[in-house]
Each structure stands twice: as structure tokens, then as C-alpha cells.
Short mmCIF file of C-alpha atoms in Angstrom, two decimals:
data_model
loop_
_atom_site.label_atom_id
_atom_site.label_comp_id
_atom_site.label_asym_id
_atom_site.label_seq_id
_atom_site.Cartn_x
_atom_site.Cartn_y
_atom_site.Cartn_z
CA MET A 1 0.39 28.58 -89.22
CA SER A 2 2.37 25.79 -90.90
CA LEU A 3 6.12 25.56 -90.64
CA GLY A 4 6.45 26.15 -94.36
CA SER A 5 4.54 29.42 -94.19
CA ALA A 6 7.22 30.80 -91.84
CA TYR A 7 9.70 30.85 -94.73
CA PRO A 8 8.30 32.93 -97.59
CA ALA A 9 11.75 34.38 -98.40
CA HIS A 10 13.08 30.89 -99.11
CA GLU A 11 11.13 30.76 -102.37
CA ALA A 12 13.53 33.25 -103.94
CA LEU A 13 16.26 30.63 -103.56
CA VAL A 14 14.17 27.59 -104.41
CA ALA A 15 12.32 28.94 -107.47
CA PRO A 16 15.27 28.66 -109.92
CA GLY A 17 15.41 24.92 -109.25
CA ARG A 18 11.71 24.12 -109.53
CA SER A 19 11.89 23.40 -113.25
CA LYS A 20 14.32 20.48 -112.60
CA PRO A 21 13.27 19.11 -109.19
CA GLN A 22 13.84 15.41 -109.79
CA LEU A 23 15.60 13.63 -106.95
CA TRP A 24 17.89 11.74 -109.34
CA ARG A 25 19.23 15.06 -110.61
CA LEU A 26 20.05 16.17 -107.08
CA LEU A 27 21.77 12.88 -106.23
CA LEU A 28 23.72 12.83 -109.48
CA GLY A 29 24.75 16.42 -108.85
CA LEU A 30 26.04 15.51 -105.39
CA GLY A 31 28.02 12.70 -106.98
CA MET A 32 29.50 15.17 -109.45
CA ILE A 33 30.50 17.51 -106.62
CA ALA A 34 32.19 14.67 -104.74
CA ALA A 35 33.94 13.34 -107.85
CA LEU A 36 35.28 16.72 -108.98
CA SER A 37 36.45 17.63 -105.50
CA TYR A 38 38.17 14.25 -105.09
CA ALA A 39 39.87 14.52 -108.48
CA LEU A 40 41.16 18.05 -107.88
CA ASN A 41 42.33 17.20 -104.36
CA LEU A 42 44.14 14.16 -105.76
CA VAL A 43 45.90 16.37 -108.31
CA LEU A 44 46.83 18.78 -105.51
CA PHE A 45 48.10 15.91 -103.35
CA LEU A 46 50.22 14.40 -106.13
CA THR A 47 51.61 17.81 -107.06
CA LEU A 48 52.60 18.56 -103.47
CA LEU A 49 54.08 15.09 -103.11
CA ARG A 50 56.58 15.93 -105.85
CA PHE A 51 57.93 18.88 -103.86
CA THR A 52 57.39 17.84 -100.24
CA SER A 53 57.72 14.84 -97.97
CA LEU A 54 55.02 12.42 -96.88
CA ASP A 55 55.35 13.78 -93.33
CA TRP A 56 54.43 17.24 -94.58
CA LEU A 57 51.35 15.82 -96.30
CA ILE A 58 50.32 14.27 -92.99
CA ALA A 59 50.66 17.73 -91.46
CA LEU A 60 48.49 19.01 -94.31
CA GLU A 61 45.73 16.54 -93.42
CA GLN A 62 45.92 17.60 -89.77
CA GLY A 63 46.25 21.32 -90.53
CA SER A 64 49.03 21.52 -87.96
CA THR A 65 51.16 24.25 -89.61
CA PRO A 66 50.10 27.64 -90.99
CA LEU A 67 50.83 26.76 -94.62
CA ALA A 68 49.22 23.34 -94.30
CA LEU A 69 45.99 24.76 -92.89
CA LEU A 70 45.90 27.59 -95.45
CA ILE A 71 46.13 25.03 -98.26
CA LEU A 72 43.59 22.75 -96.61
CA LEU A 73 41.04 25.54 -96.17
CA ALA A 74 41.62 26.91 -99.68
CA SER A 75 41.07 23.44 -101.16
CA PHE A 76 37.41 23.72 -100.16
CA GLY A 77 37.16 25.93 -103.23
CA PHE A 78 37.12 22.69 -105.23
CA LEU A 79 33.74 21.95 -103.65
CA THR A 80 32.46 25.34 -104.78
CA LEU A 81 33.56 24.56 -108.34
CA GLY A 82 31.71 21.26 -108.09
CA VAL A 83 28.54 22.94 -106.84
CA GLY A 84 28.64 25.43 -109.72
CA LEU A 85 29.09 22.63 -112.27
CA ALA A 86 26.38 20.42 -110.77
CA ALA A 87 23.88 23.28 -110.53
CA ALA A 88 24.48 24.27 -114.15
CA LEU A 89 24.29 20.76 -115.59
CA MET A 90 21.63 19.20 -113.37
CA GLN A 91 19.28 22.07 -112.47
CA HIS A 92 20.18 24.58 -115.21
CA ARG A 93 20.78 27.28 -112.63
CA SER A 94 23.76 29.47 -111.75
CA LEU A 95 25.95 29.39 -108.67
CA LEU A 96 24.80 32.92 -107.88
CA SER A 97 21.18 31.78 -107.76
CA LEU A 98 22.11 29.43 -104.90
CA ILE A 99 23.57 32.34 -102.95
CA GLY A 100 20.75 34.84 -103.41
CA ALA A 101 20.45 38.47 -104.49
CA PRO A 102 24.02 39.88 -104.20
CA GLY A 103 23.13 43.20 -102.60
CA LEU A 104 20.82 41.67 -100.00
CA MET A 105 23.25 38.84 -99.33
CA LEU A 106 26.12 41.24 -98.65
CA ARG A 107 24.03 43.42 -96.34
CA GLN A 108 22.87 40.39 -94.39
CA PHE A 109 26.39 38.97 -94.29
CA MET A 110 27.84 42.19 -92.90
CA GLY A 111 25.05 42.72 -90.38
CA CYS A 112 25.09 39.14 -89.08
CA GLY A 113 28.89 39.08 -89.05
CA MET A 114 29.04 42.21 -86.91
CA ALA A 115 26.37 40.81 -84.59
CA GLY A 116 28.33 37.57 -84.23
CA LEU A 117 31.55 39.41 -83.43
CA ALA A 118 29.65 41.42 -80.81
CA VAL A 119 28.44 38.19 -79.21
CA PHE A 120 31.96 36.78 -78.93
CA ALA A 121 33.35 40.11 -77.71
CA THR A 122 30.73 40.09 -74.95
CA LEU A 123 31.67 36.53 -73.99
CA LEU A 124 35.31 37.58 -73.64
CA ILE A 125 34.47 40.17 -70.99
CA LEU A 126 32.15 37.89 -69.01
CA PRO A 127 33.29 35.27 -66.46
CA PRO A 128 34.73 32.70 -66.34
CA TYR A 129 38.00 34.20 -67.48
CA ASP A 130 39.87 30.97 -68.20
CA PHE A 131 39.32 27.41 -69.42
CA GLY A 132 40.39 25.71 -66.20
CA ALA A 133 44.05 25.79 -67.25
CA PRO A 134 46.33 28.26 -69.03
CA LEU A 135 46.07 28.63 -72.78
CA THR A 136 49.11 27.60 -74.81
CA ALA A 137 50.63 30.14 -77.19
CA ASN A 138 50.68 28.75 -80.73
CA LEU A 139 51.71 31.63 -83.01
CA SER A 140 53.39 34.88 -82.05
CA TRP A 141 51.29 38.01 -82.45
CA PRO A 142 53.40 39.39 -85.37
CA VAL A 143 53.15 36.11 -87.29
CA TRP A 144 49.44 35.73 -86.53
CA LEU A 145 48.64 39.29 -87.60
CA GLY A 146 50.75 38.95 -90.73
CA LEU A 147 48.90 35.80 -91.73
CA LEU A 148 45.47 37.12 -90.75
CA PRO A 149 44.39 38.48 -94.18
CA LEU A 150 45.22 35.15 -95.86
CA SER A 151 43.72 33.22 -92.95
CA LEU A 152 40.43 35.10 -93.19
CA LEU A 153 40.29 34.66 -96.96
CA ALA A 154 40.97 30.92 -96.76
CA LEU A 155 38.43 30.55 -93.97
CA LEU A 156 35.82 32.40 -96.04
CA VAL A 157 36.45 29.96 -98.90
CA GLN A 158 35.92 27.03 -96.53
CA VAL A 159 32.70 28.19 -94.86
CA SER A 160 31.22 29.45 -98.14
CA ALA A 161 31.82 26.05 -99.75
CA GLU A 162 30.13 24.22 -96.90
CA GLU A 163 27.15 26.57 -96.93
CA LEU A 164 26.84 26.29 -100.73
CA ILE A 165 26.63 22.52 -100.47
CA PHE A 166 24.40 22.07 -97.43
CA ARG A 167 22.24 25.21 -97.29
CA GLY A 168 22.59 25.94 -101.00
CA TYR A 169 22.58 22.99 -103.39
CA LEU A 170 21.18 20.31 -101.07
CA GLN A 171 18.62 22.31 -99.07
CA GLN A 172 17.27 24.18 -102.08
CA GLY A 173 17.21 21.06 -104.24
CA LEU A 174 15.21 19.17 -101.62
CA ALA A 175 12.87 22.14 -101.16
CA ALA A 176 12.18 22.15 -104.92
CA ARG A 177 11.15 18.50 -104.68
CA PHE A 178 9.54 18.23 -101.23
CA GLN A 179 7.10 20.67 -99.63
CA ASN A 180 7.65 19.46 -96.07
CA PRO A 181 10.26 21.72 -94.39
CA MET A 182 11.22 18.86 -92.10
CA VAL A 183 12.81 17.22 -95.14
CA TRP A 184 14.74 20.14 -96.54
CA LEU A 185 15.71 21.49 -93.12
CA GLY A 186 16.47 18.15 -91.48
CA VAL A 187 18.27 16.10 -94.12
CA PRO A 188 21.04 18.65 -94.86
CA ALA A 189 21.51 19.24 -91.11
CA ALA A 190 21.85 15.50 -90.49
CA LEU A 191 24.40 15.14 -93.27
CA PHE A 192 26.28 18.21 -92.04
CA GLY A 193 26.51 16.59 -88.61
CA ALA A 194 27.65 13.28 -90.09
CA ALA A 195 30.42 15.11 -91.97
CA HIS A 196 31.76 16.29 -88.59
CA TYR A 197 31.89 12.81 -87.05
CA MET A 198 35.59 12.34 -86.24
CA PRO A 199 36.10 9.46 -83.77
CA GLN A 200 39.82 9.27 -84.60
CA VAL A 201 40.25 12.83 -83.25
CA ALA A 202 37.40 13.33 -80.80
CA GLY A 203 37.25 9.83 -79.29
CA ASP A 204 34.26 9.40 -76.97
CA ASN A 205 33.22 12.99 -77.67
CA ALA A 206 32.77 12.32 -81.40
CA LEU A 207 29.03 11.65 -81.22
CA LEU A 208 28.34 14.75 -79.14
CA ILE A 209 30.32 16.91 -81.56
CA CYS A 210 28.37 15.33 -84.41
CA LEU A 211 25.09 16.21 -82.66
CA TRP A 212 26.36 19.75 -82.03
CA ALA A 213 27.11 20.10 -85.75
CA MET A 214 23.64 18.79 -86.63
CA GLY A 215 22.11 21.45 -84.40
CA PHE A 216 24.31 24.11 -85.96
CA GLY A 217 23.30 22.93 -89.44
CA LEU A 218 19.62 23.10 -88.52
CA LEU A 219 19.95 26.67 -87.24
CA MET A 220 21.86 27.74 -90.36
CA ALA A 221 19.15 26.13 -92.51
CA ASP A 222 16.53 28.15 -90.61
CA LEU A 223 18.49 31.38 -91.12
CA THR A 224 18.83 30.69 -94.85
CA ALA A 225 15.12 29.99 -95.26
CA ARG A 226 14.16 33.13 -93.32
CA ALA A 227 16.68 35.41 -95.04
CA GLY A 228 16.30 34.27 -98.65
CA THR A 229 20.11 34.34 -99.10
CA LEU A 230 23.12 32.43 -97.78
CA GLY A 231 24.51 35.65 -96.28
CA PRO A 232 23.51 35.07 -92.62
CA ALA A 233 24.54 31.41 -92.57
CA ILE A 234 27.93 32.18 -94.13
CA ALA A 235 28.46 35.06 -91.67
CA VAL A 236 27.61 33.06 -88.55
CA HIS A 237 29.65 30.08 -89.76
CA PHE A 238 32.55 32.43 -90.58
CA VAL A 239 32.56 34.13 -87.18
CA ASN A 240 32.26 30.80 -85.37
CA ASN A 241 35.22 29.37 -87.28
CA ILE A 242 37.31 32.50 -86.76
CA VAL A 243 37.14 31.80 -83.03
CA ALA A 244 37.52 28.02 -83.38
CA LEU A 245 40.38 27.99 -85.90
CA LEU A 246 42.13 31.36 -85.74
CA VAL A 247 41.85 32.41 -82.10
CA LEU A 248 41.38 29.38 -79.82
CA GLY A 249 42.44 26.28 -81.72
CA SER A 250 42.23 22.69 -80.60
CA PRO A 251 45.55 20.90 -80.01
CA SER A 252 43.97 17.82 -81.60
CA SER A 253 43.86 19.12 -85.19
CA LEU A 254 43.41 22.14 -87.50
CA HIS A 255 45.38 24.47 -85.23
CA GLY A 256 48.04 25.74 -87.64
CA LEU A 257 46.64 29.28 -87.79
CA ALA A 258 45.46 29.62 -84.19
CA LEU A 259 46.83 32.30 -81.90
CA TYR A 260 46.32 30.11 -78.82
CA LEU A 261 45.60 26.44 -78.17
CA LEU A 262 42.98 25.22 -75.71
CA PRO A 263 44.34 23.33 -72.67
CA TYR A 264 42.56 20.06 -73.53
CA GLU A 265 42.18 17.66 -76.44
CA MET A 266 38.88 17.13 -78.26
CA SER A 267 38.83 13.59 -76.86
CA ASP A 268 39.09 14.77 -73.23
CA VAL A 269 35.67 13.82 -71.85
CA ALA A 270 35.93 15.48 -68.44
CA GLU A 271 37.10 18.84 -69.79
CA MET A 272 35.44 18.97 -73.20
CA ARG A 273 31.84 18.09 -72.41
CA PRO A 274 31.03 21.05 -70.14
CA TRP A 275 32.41 23.39 -72.79
CA LEU A 276 30.29 21.68 -75.44
CA MET A 277 27.27 22.83 -73.44
CA VAL A 278 28.68 26.37 -73.51
CA ASP A 279 29.17 26.04 -77.27
CA CYS A 280 25.54 24.99 -77.64
CA ALA A 281 24.36 28.05 -75.72
CA THR A 282 26.68 30.29 -77.75
CA MET A 283 25.33 28.78 -80.98
CA LEU A 284 21.77 29.65 -79.95
CA VAL A 285 22.76 33.23 -79.08
CA LEU A 286 24.49 33.63 -82.46
CA TRP A 287 21.36 32.34 -84.20
CA LEU A 288 19.08 34.70 -82.26
CA ALA A 289 21.37 37.65 -82.98
CA ALA A 290 21.29 36.85 -86.70
CA ARG A 291 17.50 36.48 -86.57
CA LEU A 292 17.28 40.00 -85.16
CA VAL A 293 19.47 41.34 -87.96
CA ILE A 294 17.46 39.81 -90.79
CA ARG A 295 14.14 40.97 -89.30
CA ARG A 296 15.12 44.62 -89.73
#
């Protein structure tokens, strides 16, 4: 059995783009997404600059306060607007067609989301019971709970935008042009990993985090191709980021909405690398749990 034959459900997502499969259309569309997002973020930046200080805008880039991170996450909606425009103009397809059948997508999203939460809940009750040092309190419980609805909404905007670009527009566009799954699975995953290369924050761990993100992107691409919607990938990505950004944030960046901070920086080689291996194992368990959900 060929690799491509393992993904019959993927055709429901790819078919709307087969009438306009040219690679130049895909590349031009990606340029449109980048240009629109840059332009809207520039407008946002200049608007905020009129009412805030430059120091606050630095905090915005780092996501180091609740309001800053909420705005930063919500700004990913500009990417979603860009994807919708590019898909309409370049492939003559709707944004909804990139997501998949709404009813099926929602069922898969809910099922995979619940499975992911169950995985993390299980991890919380299993040893080890600490991270080698005490966690640092970041937000008080009342503040964290009060912000939680907005935090979840902003986080959903962020992960949905990333999935629409990498497992939606890019993966489906490549699949409409190339039959080999290694192309349309591998290229978006590689680019997703490259987008998470942050040597200024992660130091010597930057390459390993990039490789982790590539692996995550590949597993999300597999889920999307098996499910025929973006529901499972969005759900797994959402649950993963809830833990990483809202529960146990990194003191290095993007911790404005976190309840607790981890006791080490992303650049800490001795402390971070063993936990990266744990993250890899957790990622595989999340993927397997989602696979079980979509097989039902």
C-alpha cells in the first residue's frame, strides 16, 4: 500500500484546489498572506505607538504582560484574513473549504480536544511531580480565571491561523499540485519548524526546538490528511498551547497569561533538553490519542 493511499479523506480538502494547482499561484498566495499580515500588523503597531510607550511595544513583542500577549495572539487573525483572500483570489476557493465540512470538523475538534486534555490530566497525576525546582507563580488564580475566556479565545485564533496556513493553504495547495505525500507532508512541516527557530530566545536549544516543531508539524499534517478536516490538528495544537502558554509558561517569552512559570529559561541546555525529550513523547501520545478519535 502506498503512502498516498493511506489518506483517502484528504481528497475532500484537496479537491476544491485541483482546478488551480499551479505552483506560482500557491507562491503568490503565500506572498499575499505575508504582505497583508505585515501591513495590518504595521497599522496595529503604529496605532498602539500613538497611545503607548516604546517599552510597552517591546513587552508586546515578548508577550510578557496579559494585555500584550492577548493582543499578540489575536493579531494572528490577520494571517487568517490573508489566507481567506489568497484562497479566493488564487485558487477560487473559500476559507471554509480549507477547514473541511463544519459538522465533521467540530466533532473531530471536540473529540480530539477532550482526548488531549485527558492526556495532560494523566501526566499531572504521574511522577515526577516537579520540574527539578519550584514553579514560580506568575498570575494569581482570580486574575488567571478572570482572563481565561479571553485567553482561550485569543489562543484559538492563534492556533487556527497557523493550522490554516500550514495544514490548510500550504499542505492542500501542494497536494493539488504534487501526488507524492512526502512533498505535501514534509514541506509544510519543515517550514513550520523553521518558523519556530528562535536563537535569540532559545540559544543553543534553538535547533532542537526547531526540530521538535518540525516533528509536531508532520504529525499535525498526518492528522489532517487522515481526518479530512483541520479539526484534529487545531484541537491538538490548541491543547498543547493551553499548557505551554496558559498553564506552565516559559520565563523567556510569551508568558503574560501563564498561571505559573517554569524554573528554567528556554536557553538552559542542562535543564531544558531532558524535558524536550518528554515533550517529544507527549507529542506522540497526543497524536496517537487523536488518531484513535478520528478512527471511530
